[in-house]
XYZ file of C-alpha atoms in Angstrom:
558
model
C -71.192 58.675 103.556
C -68.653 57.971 100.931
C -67.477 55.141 99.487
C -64.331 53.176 100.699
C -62.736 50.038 99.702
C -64.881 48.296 97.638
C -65.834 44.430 98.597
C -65.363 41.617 96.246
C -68.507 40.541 93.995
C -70.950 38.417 95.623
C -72.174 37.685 91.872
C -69.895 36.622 89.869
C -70.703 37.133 85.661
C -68.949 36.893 82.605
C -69.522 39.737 79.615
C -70.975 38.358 76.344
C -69.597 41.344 74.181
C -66.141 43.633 73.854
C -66.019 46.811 74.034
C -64.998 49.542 71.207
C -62.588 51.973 71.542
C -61.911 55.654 69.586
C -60.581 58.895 69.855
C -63.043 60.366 66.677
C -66.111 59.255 67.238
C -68.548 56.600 68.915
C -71.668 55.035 67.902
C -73.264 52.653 70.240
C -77.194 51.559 68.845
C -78.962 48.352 69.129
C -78.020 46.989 65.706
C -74.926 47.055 63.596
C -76.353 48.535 60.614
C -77.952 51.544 62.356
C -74.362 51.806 64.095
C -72.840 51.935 60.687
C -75.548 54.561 59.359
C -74.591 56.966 62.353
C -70.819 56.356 61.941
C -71.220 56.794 57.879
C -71.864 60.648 59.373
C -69.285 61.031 61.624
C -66.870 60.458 58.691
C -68.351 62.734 56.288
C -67.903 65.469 59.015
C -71.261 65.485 60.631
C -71.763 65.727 63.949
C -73.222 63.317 66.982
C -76.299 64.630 66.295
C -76.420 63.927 62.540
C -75.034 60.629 63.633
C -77.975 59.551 66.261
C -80.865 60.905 63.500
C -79.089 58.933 61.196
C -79.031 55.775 63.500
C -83.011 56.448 64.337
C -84.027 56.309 60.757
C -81.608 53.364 59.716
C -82.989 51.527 63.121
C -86.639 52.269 61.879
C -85.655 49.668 59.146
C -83.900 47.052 60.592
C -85.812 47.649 64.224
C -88.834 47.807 62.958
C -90.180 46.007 66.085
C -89.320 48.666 68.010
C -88.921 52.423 66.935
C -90.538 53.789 64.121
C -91.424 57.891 62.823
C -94.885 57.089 63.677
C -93.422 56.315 67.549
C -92.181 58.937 70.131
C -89.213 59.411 72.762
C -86.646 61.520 74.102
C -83.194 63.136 72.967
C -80.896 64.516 75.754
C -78.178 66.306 73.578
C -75.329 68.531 75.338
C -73.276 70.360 72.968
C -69.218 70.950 73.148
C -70.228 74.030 74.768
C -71.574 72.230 78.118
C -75.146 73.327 76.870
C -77.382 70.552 77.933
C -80.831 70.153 76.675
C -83.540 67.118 76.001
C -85.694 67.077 73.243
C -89.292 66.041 73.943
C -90.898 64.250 70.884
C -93.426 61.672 73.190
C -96.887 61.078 71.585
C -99.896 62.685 72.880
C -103.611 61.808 73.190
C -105.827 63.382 70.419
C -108.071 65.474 70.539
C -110.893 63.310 70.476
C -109.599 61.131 73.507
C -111.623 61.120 76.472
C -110.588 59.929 79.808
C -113.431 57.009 80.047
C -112.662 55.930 76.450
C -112.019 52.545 77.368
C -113.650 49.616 78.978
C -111.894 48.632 82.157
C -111.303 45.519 83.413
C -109.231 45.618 86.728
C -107.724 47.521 88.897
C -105.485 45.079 90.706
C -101.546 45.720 90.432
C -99.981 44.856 86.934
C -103.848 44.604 85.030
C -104.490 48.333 85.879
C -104.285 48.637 82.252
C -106.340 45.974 81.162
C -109.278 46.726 79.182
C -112.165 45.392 76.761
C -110.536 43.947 73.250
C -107.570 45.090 73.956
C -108.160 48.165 72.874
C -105.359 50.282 74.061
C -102.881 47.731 72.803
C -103.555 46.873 69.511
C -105.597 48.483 66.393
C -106.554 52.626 65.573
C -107.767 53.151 69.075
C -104.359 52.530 70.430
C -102.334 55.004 68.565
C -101.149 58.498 69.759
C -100.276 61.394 68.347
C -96.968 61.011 66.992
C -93.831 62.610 67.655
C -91.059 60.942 67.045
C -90.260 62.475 63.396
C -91.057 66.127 64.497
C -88.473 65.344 67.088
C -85.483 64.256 65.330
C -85.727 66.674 62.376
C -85.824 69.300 64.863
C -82.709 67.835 67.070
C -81.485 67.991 63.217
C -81.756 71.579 62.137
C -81.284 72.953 65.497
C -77.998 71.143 66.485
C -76.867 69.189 63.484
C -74.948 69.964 60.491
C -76.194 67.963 57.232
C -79.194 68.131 55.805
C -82.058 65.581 56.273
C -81.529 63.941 52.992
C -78.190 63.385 53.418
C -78.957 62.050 57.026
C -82.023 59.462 55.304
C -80.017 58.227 52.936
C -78.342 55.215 55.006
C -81.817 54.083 55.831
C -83.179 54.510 52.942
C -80.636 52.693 51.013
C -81.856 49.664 53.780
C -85.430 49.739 53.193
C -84.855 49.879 49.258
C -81.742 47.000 49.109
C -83.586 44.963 52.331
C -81.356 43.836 55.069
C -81.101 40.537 56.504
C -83.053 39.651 59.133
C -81.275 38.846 62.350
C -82.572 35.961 64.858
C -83.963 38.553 66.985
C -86.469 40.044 65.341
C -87.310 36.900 63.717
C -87.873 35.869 67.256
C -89.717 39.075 67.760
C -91.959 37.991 64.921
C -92.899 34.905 66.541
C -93.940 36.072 69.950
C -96.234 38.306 67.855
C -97.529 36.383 65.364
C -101.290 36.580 66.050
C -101.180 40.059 66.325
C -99.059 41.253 62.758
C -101.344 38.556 60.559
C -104.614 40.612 62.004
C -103.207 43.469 59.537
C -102.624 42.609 55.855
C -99.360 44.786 55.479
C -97.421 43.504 58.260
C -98.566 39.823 57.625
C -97.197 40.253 53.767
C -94.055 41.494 55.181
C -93.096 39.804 58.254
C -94.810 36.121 57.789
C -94.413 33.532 55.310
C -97.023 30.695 55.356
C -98.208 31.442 58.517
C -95.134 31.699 60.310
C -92.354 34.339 61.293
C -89.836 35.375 58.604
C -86.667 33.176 59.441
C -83.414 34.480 60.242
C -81.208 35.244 57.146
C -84.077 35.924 55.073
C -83.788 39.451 52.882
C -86.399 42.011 53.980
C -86.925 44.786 51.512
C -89.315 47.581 52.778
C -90.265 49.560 49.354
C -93.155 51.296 50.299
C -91.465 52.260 53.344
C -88.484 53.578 51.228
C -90.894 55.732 49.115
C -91.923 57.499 52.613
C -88.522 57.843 53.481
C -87.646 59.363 50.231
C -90.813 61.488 50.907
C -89.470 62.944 54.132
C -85.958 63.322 52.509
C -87.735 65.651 49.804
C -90.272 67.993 51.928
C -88.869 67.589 55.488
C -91.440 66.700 58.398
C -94.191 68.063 56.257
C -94.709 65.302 54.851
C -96.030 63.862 58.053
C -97.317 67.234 60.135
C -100.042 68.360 57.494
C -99.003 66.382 53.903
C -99.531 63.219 52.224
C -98.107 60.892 54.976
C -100.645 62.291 57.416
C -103.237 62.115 55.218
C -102.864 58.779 54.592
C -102.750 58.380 58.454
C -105.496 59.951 59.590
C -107.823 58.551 55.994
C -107.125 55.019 58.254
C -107.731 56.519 61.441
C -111.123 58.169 60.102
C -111.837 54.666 58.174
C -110.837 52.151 61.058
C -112.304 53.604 63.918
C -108.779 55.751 65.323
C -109.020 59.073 66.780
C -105.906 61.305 64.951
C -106.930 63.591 62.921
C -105.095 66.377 60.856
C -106.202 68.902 63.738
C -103.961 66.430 65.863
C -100.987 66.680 63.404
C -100.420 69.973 62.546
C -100.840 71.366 66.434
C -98.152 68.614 67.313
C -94.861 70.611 68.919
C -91.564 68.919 70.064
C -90.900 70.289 73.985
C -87.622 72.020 74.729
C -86.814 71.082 78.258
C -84.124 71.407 81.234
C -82.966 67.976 82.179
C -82.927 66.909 86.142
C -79.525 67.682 87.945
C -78.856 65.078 91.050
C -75.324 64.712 92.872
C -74.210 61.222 93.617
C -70.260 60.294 95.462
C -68.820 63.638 93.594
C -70.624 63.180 90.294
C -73.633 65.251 88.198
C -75.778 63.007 87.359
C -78.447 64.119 84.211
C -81.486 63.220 83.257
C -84.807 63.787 81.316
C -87.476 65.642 83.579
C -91.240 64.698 83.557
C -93.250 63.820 82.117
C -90.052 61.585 82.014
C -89.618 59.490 84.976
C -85.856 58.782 85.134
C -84.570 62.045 86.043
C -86.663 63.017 88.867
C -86.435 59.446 90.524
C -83.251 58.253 89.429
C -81.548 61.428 91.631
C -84.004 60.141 94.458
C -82.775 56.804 94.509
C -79.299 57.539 94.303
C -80.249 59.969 97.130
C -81.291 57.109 99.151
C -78.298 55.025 98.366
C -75.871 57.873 99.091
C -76.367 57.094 102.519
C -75.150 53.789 102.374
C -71.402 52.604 101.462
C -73.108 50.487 98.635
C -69.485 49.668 96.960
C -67.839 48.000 100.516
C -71.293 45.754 100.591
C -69.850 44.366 97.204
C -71.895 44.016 94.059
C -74.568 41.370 94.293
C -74.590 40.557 97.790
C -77.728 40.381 99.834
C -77.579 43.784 101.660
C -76.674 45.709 98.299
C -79.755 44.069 96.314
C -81.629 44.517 99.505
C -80.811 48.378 99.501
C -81.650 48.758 95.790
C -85.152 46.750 96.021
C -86.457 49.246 98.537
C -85.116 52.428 96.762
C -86.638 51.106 93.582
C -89.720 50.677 95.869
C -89.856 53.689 97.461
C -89.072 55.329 93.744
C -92.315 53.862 92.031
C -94.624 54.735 95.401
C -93.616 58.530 94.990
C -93.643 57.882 90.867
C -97.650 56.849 90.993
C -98.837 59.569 92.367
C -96.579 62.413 91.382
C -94.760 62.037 87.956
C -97.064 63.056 84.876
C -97.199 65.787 82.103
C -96.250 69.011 83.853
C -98.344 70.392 81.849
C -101.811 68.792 83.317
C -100.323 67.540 86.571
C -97.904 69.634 89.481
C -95.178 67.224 89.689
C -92.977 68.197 92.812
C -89.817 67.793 91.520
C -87.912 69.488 94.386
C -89.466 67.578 96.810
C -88.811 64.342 95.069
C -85.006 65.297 94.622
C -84.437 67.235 97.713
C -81.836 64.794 99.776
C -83.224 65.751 103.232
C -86.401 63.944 101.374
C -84.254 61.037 100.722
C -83.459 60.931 104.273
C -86.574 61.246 105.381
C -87.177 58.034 103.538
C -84.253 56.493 104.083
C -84.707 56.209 108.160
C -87.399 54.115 107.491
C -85.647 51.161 105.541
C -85.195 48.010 107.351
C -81.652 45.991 106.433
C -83.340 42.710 107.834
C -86.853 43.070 106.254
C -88.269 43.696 102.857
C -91.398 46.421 102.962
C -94.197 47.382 101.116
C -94.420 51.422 100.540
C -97.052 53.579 99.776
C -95.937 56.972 98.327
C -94.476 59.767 100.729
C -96.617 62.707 99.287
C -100.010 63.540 98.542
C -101.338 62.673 95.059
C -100.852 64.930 92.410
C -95.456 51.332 80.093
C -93.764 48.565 77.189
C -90.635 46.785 76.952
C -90.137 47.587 73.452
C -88.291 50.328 72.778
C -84.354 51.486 71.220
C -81.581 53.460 72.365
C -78.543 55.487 70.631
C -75.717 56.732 72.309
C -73.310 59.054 70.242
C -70.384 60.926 70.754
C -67.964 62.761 68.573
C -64.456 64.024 68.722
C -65.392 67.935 69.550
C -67.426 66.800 72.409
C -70.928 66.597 71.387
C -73.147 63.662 72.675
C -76.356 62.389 72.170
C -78.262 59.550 73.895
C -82.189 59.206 72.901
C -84.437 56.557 73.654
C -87.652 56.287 71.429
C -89.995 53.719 70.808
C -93.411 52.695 69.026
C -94.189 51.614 72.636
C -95.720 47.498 72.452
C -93.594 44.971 69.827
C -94.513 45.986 66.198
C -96.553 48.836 68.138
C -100.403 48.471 67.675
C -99.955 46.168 65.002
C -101.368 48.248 62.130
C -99.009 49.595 59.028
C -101.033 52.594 57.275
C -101.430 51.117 53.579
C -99.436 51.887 50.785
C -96.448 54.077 53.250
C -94.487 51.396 55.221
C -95.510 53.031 58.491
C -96.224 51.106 61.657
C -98.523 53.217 64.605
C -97.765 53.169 67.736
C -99.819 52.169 70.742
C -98.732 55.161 73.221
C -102.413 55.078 74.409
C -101.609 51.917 76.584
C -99.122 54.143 78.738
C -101.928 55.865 80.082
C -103.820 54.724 83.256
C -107.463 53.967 81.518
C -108.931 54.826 84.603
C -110.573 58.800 85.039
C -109.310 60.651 87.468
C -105.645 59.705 88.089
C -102.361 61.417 87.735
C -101.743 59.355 84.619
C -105.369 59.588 83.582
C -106.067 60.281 79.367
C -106.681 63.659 78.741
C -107.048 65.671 75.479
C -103.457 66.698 74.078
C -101.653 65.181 77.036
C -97.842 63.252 76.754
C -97.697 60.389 77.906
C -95.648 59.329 80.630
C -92.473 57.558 80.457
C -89.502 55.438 82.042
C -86.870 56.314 79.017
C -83.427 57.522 80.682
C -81.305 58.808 78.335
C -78.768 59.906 81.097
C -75.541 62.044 81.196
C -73.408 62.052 83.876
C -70.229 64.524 84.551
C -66.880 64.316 86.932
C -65.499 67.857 87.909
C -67.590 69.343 85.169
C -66.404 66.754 82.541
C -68.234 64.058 80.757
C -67.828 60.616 82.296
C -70.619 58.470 80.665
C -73.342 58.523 79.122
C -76.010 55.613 78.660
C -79.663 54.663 77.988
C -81.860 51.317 77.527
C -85.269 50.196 76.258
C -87.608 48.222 78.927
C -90.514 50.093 80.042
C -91.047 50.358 83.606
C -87.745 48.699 83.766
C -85.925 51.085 82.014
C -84.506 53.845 84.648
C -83.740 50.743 87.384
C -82.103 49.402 85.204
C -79.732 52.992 84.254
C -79.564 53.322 87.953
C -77.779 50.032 88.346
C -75.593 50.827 85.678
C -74.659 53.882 87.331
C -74.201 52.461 90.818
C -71.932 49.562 89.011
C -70.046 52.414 87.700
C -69.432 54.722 90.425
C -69.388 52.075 93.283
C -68.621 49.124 92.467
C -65.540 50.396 90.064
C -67.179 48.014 87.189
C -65.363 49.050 83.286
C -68.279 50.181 81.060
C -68.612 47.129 79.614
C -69.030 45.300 83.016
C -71.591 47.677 83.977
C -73.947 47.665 81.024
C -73.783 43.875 81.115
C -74.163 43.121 85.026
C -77.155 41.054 86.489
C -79.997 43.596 87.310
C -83.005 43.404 89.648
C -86.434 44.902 89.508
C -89.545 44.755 91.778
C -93.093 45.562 91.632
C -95.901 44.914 93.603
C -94.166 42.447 96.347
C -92.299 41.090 94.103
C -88.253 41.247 93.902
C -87.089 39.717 89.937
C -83.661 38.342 89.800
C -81.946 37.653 86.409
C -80.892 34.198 86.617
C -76.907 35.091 87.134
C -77.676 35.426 90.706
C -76.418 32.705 92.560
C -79.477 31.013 94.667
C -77.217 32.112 98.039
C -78.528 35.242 97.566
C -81.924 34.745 96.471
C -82.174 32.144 99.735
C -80.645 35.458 101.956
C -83.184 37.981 100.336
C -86.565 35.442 100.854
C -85.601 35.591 104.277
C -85.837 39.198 104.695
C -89.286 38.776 102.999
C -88.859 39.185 99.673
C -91.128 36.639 97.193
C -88.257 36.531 94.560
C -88.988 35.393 91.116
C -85.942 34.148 88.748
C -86.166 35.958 84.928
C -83.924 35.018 82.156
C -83.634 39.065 81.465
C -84.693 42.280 83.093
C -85.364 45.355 80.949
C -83.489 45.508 77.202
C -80.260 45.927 75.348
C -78.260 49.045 77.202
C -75.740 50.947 75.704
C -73.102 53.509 76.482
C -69.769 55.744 76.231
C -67.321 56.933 78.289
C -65.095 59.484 78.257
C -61.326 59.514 78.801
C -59.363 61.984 80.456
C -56.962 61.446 77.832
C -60.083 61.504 74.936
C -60.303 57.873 74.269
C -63.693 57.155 73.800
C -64.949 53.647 75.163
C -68.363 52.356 73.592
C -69.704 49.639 74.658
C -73.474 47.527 74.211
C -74.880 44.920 76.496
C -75.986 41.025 75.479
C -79.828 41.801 75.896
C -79.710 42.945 71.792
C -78.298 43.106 69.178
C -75.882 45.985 70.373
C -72.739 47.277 68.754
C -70.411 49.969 69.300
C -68.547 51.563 65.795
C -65.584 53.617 66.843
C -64.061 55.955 64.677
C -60.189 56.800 65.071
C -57.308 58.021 62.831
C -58.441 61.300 60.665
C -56.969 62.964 58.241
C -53.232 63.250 56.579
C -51.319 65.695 58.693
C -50.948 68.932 57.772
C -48.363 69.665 54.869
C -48.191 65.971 53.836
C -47.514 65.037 50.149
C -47.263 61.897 48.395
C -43.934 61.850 46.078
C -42.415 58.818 44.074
């Protein structure tokens, strides 16, 4: 079915933010200054991809909360050429993990990954492998066009001159106090007295600088095999961790194919697994295709309805099936095949909400950060990595700046399970950095943090998009929903007429003041405008670059 005149909204919103407009360049991150670091590239003729490492490092700085070179994620890169490709850098177990490594406490839905002391959340015992510097270096010498040290130098610059703090991660600070003043770095640098560094106060990172500076010098050596992953795995040997340099120097960055899905006449791109998003963000969309979501009208009962139970159906399948290819069969043609979708889809009820169990046989954090780039020759980049909890495990490795992650929470502690801990495995993930095309052109491209949240949340944005007519801006900042185990969130713009309709069809709805994190995204012009745009979840801005240079033959005479 295809979409015809498209219903007014049942929700009515307001955007918090403007969008940016170019025809040069685009850089859309979740803070200014790492938006400046990737457009400082684009103007000294580098391309999107030495403008999104750029961004990373800078946001490792002043988003310290949330991404770091000790973290992990995913690059999806296509190149002027219509070459797509995504760029695996997710952590891994070490060698020394075991599947029963942890204490368990539940197994009830939402504790699954609860276990003794926290264990898996915060301290050594939490951290993977990581992957996340291995990963942009080699997005950097493979498709960019500067050399690393030119690329650090922006962030750099931050950690050595300090930045000043912003009232969201002074906010992040204080939701995370206990945790940062267990660990003598992070208390000396993000606590004074006891309590979170305020907003407006000057963080300088030197030690962190000096790594950076390190990494400028001897490339991702420094990490994979030198004195940066010594001093990691010294802490990891002293504290009780299980990285060690065995861990480091086998760590490779995955080259893979993304996902390819149709939706309404458009390609829609994404990561493939261990990734979730591309696999079951075709399958909901799939689903949905049967269904003239656009005439139902954005917001109204029926069209949140619809996407509850796709979302449902989506993380039934997603449980059993999506994992590292590499230690799990993940059946991705199945799961993307639309006679599966219809399969499913005859099963949906319009006037009743139901629970799902998965439709095959068996086989996260909210704290992540996401770049989108584009420049003017038609090379984009959108990459979502993270150091997976707030502030990670809560550790810095002494004397280098460096937070750890805590990957090891996004595996199920539980033996003998799709998502189960295994020796050298990737974790699994919800990161979308998605790509979608009209004809064969690029339309948009977006990404988000949130965890679990995450591709929902890109599927909404894409359903805004292609549905419901929404402008970019419209669509990154809509109300979103999300549901999990019975239960149907609504962010609060949702008028209670629909959240009255929807507990009548049996859903248990529960009202959140924000679902998933800051989105952002470009589109693309027919005409080559490029529209960037960055939603009021973070601190998101979009830096176009227009004009260029003199035109040819031009000379300045008195």
């Amino acid at each position: 079915m295809t979409a015809t005149a498209r219903a007014p909204r049942i929700t009515p919103f307001t955007c918090d933010k403007r969008p940016a407009t170019g025809s040069r360049g685009m850089v859309v991150t979740n803070h200014p200054l790492a938006s400046a670091a990737g457009s400082q590239m684009l103007l000294a003729g580098g391309n999107a991809v030495d403008a999104a490492v750029a961004a990373l490092f800078a946001l490792t700085v002043v988003e310290p909360m949330m991404v770091g070179i000790l973290g992990g994620g995913l690059a999806h890169i296509r190149m002027a050429d219509g070459r797509h490709v995504v760029l695996d850098g997710l952590s891994t177990a070490p060698r020394r993990a075991t599947p029963d490594m942890y204490d368990c406490l539940s197994d009830e839905i939402g504790k699954q990954r609860d276990v003794r002391d926290r264990e898996n959340v915060v301290g050594p015992r939490a951290v993977a492998v990581p992957g996340a510097l291995a990963g942009w270096c080699e997005a950097l010498a493979r498709f960019g066009t500067l050399p690393l040290a030119e690329v650090l130098q922006p962030a750099i610059a931050l950690a050595e001159r300090g930045f000043t703090v912003t009232p969201y991660l002074s906010n992040c600070i204080a939701d995370n106090i206990a945790d940062l003043a267990r660990d003598p770095g992070l208390a000396a640098l993000f606590l004074r007295d006891g309590q979170a560094l305020p907003a407006g106060t000057r963080l300088v990172q030197s030690d962190y600088a000096k790594s950076l500076s390190l990494i400028a010098e001897t490339g991702p050596a420094a990490l994979y095999g030198g004195p940066l992953g010594q001093a990691l795995t010294d802490f990891m040997a002293a504290k009780g961790g299980l990285i060690g340099p065995d861990d480091l120097t086998a760590y490779r960055v995955e080259t893979r194919e993304p996902i390819r899905g149709s939706y309404r006449g458009h390609e829609i791109m994404g990561p493939p697994p261990p990734a979730s998003s591309g696999v079951h963000i075709a399958q909901m969309l799939n689903i949905l295709e049967g269904y003239d979501i656009g005439a139902l009208g954005f917001g109204s009962p029926d069209a949140v309805h619809l996407l509850a139970e796709a979302l449902k159906i989506a993380f039934a399948d997603r449980a059993v099936a999506t994992a590292d290819p590499a230690f799990v069969k993940v059946p991705v043609a199945r799961l993307i095949d639309k006679a599966y979708a219809d399969e499913r889809r005859a099963l949906i009820a319009m006037d009743e909400a139901k629970a799902w169990s998965a439709g095959l046989a068996p086989g996260e954090s909210n704290d992540t950060t996401h770049v989108t780039v584009a420049d003017a020759d038609g090379n984009v980049v959108t990459a979502t990595q993270t150091i997976n909890g707030l502030f990670g495990a809560c550790t810095q490795i002494p004397g280098t700046g460096m937070l750890t992650n805590n990957y090891m929470f996004n595996f199920d502690p539980h033996p003998g399970r799709a998502l189960s801990i295994a020796p050298g495995k990737r974790v699994f993930t919800s990161m979308a950095p998605m790509i979608v095309l009209k004809e064969g052109k690029l339309a948009f491209a977006l990404g988000l943090p949130g965890a679990l949240r995450i591709f929902p949340s890109a599927l909404q944005a894409i359903v805004n998009l292609i549905d419901h007519g929404m402008s970019l801006q419209e669509a990154v900042e809509a109300p979103r929903v999300w549901t999990e185990g019975g239960v149907l969130e609504l962010e609060e713009a949702f008028p209670e007429t629909v959240a009255e309709a929807l507990r009548a069809r049996g859903h248990r709805i529960v009202r959140m003041p924000r679902i998933a994190g800051g989105m952002n995204a470009i589109s693309f012009g027919t005409d080559g405008t490029l529209t960037g745009a960055a939603c009021w979840r973070a601190d998101g801005t979009p830096v176009a670059v227009s004009g260029g240079l003199a035109r040819a033959g031009a000379r300045f005479t008195i």
